[in-house]
Coordinates of C-alpha atoms in Angstrom, one line a residue:
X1 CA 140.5 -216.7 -81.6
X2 CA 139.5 -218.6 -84.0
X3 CA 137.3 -216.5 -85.9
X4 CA 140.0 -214.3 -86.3
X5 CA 142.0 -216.4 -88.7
X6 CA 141.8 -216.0 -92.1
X7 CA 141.3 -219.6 -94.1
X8 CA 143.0 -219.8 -97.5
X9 CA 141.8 -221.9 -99.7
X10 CA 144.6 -224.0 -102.2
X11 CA 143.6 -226.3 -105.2
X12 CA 146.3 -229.2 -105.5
X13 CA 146.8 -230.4 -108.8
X14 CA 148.9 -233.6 -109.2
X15 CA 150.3 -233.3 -112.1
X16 CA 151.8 -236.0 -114.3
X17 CA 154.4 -234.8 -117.2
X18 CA 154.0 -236.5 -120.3
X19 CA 157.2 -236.6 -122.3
X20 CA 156.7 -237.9 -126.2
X21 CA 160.0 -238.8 -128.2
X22 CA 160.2 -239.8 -131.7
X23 CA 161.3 -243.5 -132.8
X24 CA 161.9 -245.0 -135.9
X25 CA 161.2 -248.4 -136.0
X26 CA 161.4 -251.0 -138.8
X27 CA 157.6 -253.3 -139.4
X28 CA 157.3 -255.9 -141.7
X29 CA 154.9 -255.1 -144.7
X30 CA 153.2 -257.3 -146.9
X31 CA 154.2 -256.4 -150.9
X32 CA 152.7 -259.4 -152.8
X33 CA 153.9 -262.5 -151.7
X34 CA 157.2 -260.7 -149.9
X35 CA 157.6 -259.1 -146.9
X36 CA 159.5 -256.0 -146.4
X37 CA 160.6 -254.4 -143.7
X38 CA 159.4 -250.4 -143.9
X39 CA 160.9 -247.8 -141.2
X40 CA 157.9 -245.6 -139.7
X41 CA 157.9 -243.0 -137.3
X42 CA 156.3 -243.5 -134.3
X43 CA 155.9 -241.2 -130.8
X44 CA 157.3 -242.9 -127.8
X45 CA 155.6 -241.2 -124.1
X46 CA 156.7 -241.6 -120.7
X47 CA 154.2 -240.1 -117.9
X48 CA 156.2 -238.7 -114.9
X49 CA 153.8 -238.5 -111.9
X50 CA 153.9 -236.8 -109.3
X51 CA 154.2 -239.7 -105.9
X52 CA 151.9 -236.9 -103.5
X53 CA 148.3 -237.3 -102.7
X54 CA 145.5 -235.7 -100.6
X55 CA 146.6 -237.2 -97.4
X56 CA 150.3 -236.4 -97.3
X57 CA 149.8 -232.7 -98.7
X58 CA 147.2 -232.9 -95.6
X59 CA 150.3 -233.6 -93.1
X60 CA 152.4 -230.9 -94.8
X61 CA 149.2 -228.3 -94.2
X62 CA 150.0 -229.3 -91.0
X63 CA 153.7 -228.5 -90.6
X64 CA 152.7 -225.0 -93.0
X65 CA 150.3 -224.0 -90.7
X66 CA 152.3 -224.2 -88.1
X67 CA 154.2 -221.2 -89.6
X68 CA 151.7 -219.2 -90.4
X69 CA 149.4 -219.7 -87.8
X70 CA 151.6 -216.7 -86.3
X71 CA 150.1 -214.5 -88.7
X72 CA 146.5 -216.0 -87.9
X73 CA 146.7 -217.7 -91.8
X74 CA 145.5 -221.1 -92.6
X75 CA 145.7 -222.6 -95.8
X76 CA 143.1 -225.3 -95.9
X77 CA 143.1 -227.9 -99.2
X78 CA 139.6 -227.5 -101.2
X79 CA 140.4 -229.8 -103.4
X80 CA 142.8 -232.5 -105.3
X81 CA 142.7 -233.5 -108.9
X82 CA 144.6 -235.4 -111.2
X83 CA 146.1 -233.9 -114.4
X84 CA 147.9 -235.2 -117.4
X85 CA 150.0 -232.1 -118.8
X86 CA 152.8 -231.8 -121.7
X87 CA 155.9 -231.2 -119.9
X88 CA 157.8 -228.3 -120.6
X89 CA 161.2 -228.3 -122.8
X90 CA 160.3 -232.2 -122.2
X91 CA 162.2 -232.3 -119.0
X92 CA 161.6 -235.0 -116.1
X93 CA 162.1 -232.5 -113.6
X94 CA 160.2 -228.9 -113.5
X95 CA 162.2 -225.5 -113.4
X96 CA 161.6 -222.1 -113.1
X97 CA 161.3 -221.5 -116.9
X98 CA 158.7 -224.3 -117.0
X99 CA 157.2 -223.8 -114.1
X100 CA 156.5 -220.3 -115.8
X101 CA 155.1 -222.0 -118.8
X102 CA 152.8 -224.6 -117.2
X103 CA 151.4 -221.4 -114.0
X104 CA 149.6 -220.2 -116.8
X105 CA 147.2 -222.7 -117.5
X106 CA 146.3 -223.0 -113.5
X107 CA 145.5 -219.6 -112.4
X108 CA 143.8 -219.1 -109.4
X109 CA 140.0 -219.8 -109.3
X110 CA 138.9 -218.8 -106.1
X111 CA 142.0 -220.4 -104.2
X112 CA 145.5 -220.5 -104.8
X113 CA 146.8 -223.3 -107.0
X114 CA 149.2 -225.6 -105.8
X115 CA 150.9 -227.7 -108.6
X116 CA 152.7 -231.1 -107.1
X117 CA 155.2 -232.6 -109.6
X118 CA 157.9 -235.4 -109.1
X119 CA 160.9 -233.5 -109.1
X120 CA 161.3 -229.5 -109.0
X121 CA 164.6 -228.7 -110.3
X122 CA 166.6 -225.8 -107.9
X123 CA 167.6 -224.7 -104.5
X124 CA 164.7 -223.7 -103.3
X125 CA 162.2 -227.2 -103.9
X126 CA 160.0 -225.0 -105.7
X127 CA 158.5 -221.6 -107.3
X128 CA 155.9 -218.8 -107.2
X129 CA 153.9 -216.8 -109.2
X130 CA 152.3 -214.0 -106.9
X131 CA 150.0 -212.4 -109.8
X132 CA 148.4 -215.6 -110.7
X133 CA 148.2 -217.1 -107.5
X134 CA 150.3 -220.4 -108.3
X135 CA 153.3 -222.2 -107.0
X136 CA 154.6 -225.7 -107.1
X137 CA 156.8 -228.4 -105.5
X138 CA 158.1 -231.4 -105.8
X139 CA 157.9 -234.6 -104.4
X140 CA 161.6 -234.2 -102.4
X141 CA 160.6 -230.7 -101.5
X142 CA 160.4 -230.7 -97.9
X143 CA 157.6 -228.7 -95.9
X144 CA 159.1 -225.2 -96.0
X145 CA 160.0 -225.0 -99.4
X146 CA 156.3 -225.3 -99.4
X147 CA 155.6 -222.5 -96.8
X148 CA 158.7 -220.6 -98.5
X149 CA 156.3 -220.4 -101.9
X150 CA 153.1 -219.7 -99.7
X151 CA 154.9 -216.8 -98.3
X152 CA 156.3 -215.5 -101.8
X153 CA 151.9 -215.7 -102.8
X154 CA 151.6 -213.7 -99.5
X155 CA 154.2 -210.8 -101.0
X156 CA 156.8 -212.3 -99.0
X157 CA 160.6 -211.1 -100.9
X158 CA 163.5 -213.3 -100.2
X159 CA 166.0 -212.7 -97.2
X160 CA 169.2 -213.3 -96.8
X161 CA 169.6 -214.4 -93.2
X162 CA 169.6 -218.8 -93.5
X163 CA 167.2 -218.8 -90.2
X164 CA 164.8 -216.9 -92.2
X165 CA 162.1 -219.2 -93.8
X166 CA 162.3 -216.7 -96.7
X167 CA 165.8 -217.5 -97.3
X168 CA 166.7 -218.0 -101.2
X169 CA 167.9 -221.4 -100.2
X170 CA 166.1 -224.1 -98.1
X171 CA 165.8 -223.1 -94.3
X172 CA 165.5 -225.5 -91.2
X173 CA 162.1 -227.4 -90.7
X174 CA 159.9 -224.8 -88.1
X175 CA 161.6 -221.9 -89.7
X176 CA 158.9 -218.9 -88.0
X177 CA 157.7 -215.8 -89.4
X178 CA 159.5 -212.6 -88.1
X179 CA 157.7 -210.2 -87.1
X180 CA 158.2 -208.3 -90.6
X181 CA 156.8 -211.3 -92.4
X182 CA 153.8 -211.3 -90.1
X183 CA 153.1 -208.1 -90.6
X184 CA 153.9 -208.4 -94.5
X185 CA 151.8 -211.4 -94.9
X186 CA 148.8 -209.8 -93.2
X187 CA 149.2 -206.8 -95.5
X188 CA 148.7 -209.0 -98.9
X189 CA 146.4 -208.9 -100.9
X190 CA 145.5 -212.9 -100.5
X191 CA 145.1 -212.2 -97.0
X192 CA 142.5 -209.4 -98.0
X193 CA 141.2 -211.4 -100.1
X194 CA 140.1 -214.1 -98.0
X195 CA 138.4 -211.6 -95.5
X196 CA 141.7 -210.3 -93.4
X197 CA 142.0 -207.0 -92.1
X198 CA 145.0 -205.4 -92.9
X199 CA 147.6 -203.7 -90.0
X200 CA 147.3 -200.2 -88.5
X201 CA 149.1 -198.4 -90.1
X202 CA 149.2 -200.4 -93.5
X203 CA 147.1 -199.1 -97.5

């Protein structure tokens, strides 16, 4: 059985958002023998970091493989790094406009990218970019917000039913595949491309 399931690869980045303001401050300057003050212009950064690392997104594979080992999918993490980025419209928390801004600059490199920021700003915990093989969560996002933006890389389309995992909202921890999903998911061209086979029946 195990040869029959198709290992995805992901690439966690864990990201920290850099946020620079401007200041003006006053500094003494020597003029002579007097001292003035002078205002100057000065940049200001806080870093926002993301709180995951390798071994907790390791317990969320977990939970997220769960899921989709009904579909005979694994996603397996390659790799974690570090990285410092600017962040978008210098928000604390990422949305879907900035996730949009940053998903460029991760594309998938032979495994989907995973970005991992503090706080992801919406109903969901987190967002998707199919074509580009990217998606992100934050810190608070629980476990099938993650699977919810694995699914949407898999060609998974929202549902409206709440016991669905691909509910527009957040659904229930466990939330399984129907048997649609499964059979969507193992129609994707992600699944493909990690070796899958697609369904009777399916392009």
């Amino acid at each position: 059985m195990e040869s029959n399931v198709v290992i995805i690869p992901v690439d966690a980045h864990l990201l920290t958002l850099t946020i620079s303001t401007p200041e003006i401050v006053m500094r003494p300057v020597r003029v002579g023998r007097e001292t003035r003050m002078q205002r100057e212009r000065i940049q200001r950064t806080r870093e926002i970091q993301t709180q995951r690392s390798a071994a907790s997104l390791t317990l969320s594979f977990m939970e997220v493989n769960k899921i989709f080992g009904a579909a005979d999918i694994e996603f397996r993490l390659r790799n974690t790094t570090p990285d410092s980025v600017e962040a978008p419209k210098g928000s604390e928390a990422l949305d879907d406009e900035g996730f949009l801004m940053l998903a460029a600059g991760f594309p998938m490199n032979n495994a989907v990218s995973l970005l991992l920021v503090r706080r992801f700003a919406g109903s969901e915990g987190g967002a998707s970019k199919e074509k580009l093989g990217v998606c992100a969560v934050g810190d608070g996002s629980p476990d099938t917000a993650l699977a919810h933006e694995f699914g949407h890389l898999l060609g998974l389309e929202h549902q409206g039913d709440i016991r669905d995992l691909m509910n527009r909202g957040l659904s229930a921890p466990g939330t399984p595949l129907t048997k649609s999903e499964i059979k969507g998911a193992r129609a994707s061209w992600l699944f493909q491309r990690f070796g899958g086979r697609p369904p009777e029946g399916s392009r």
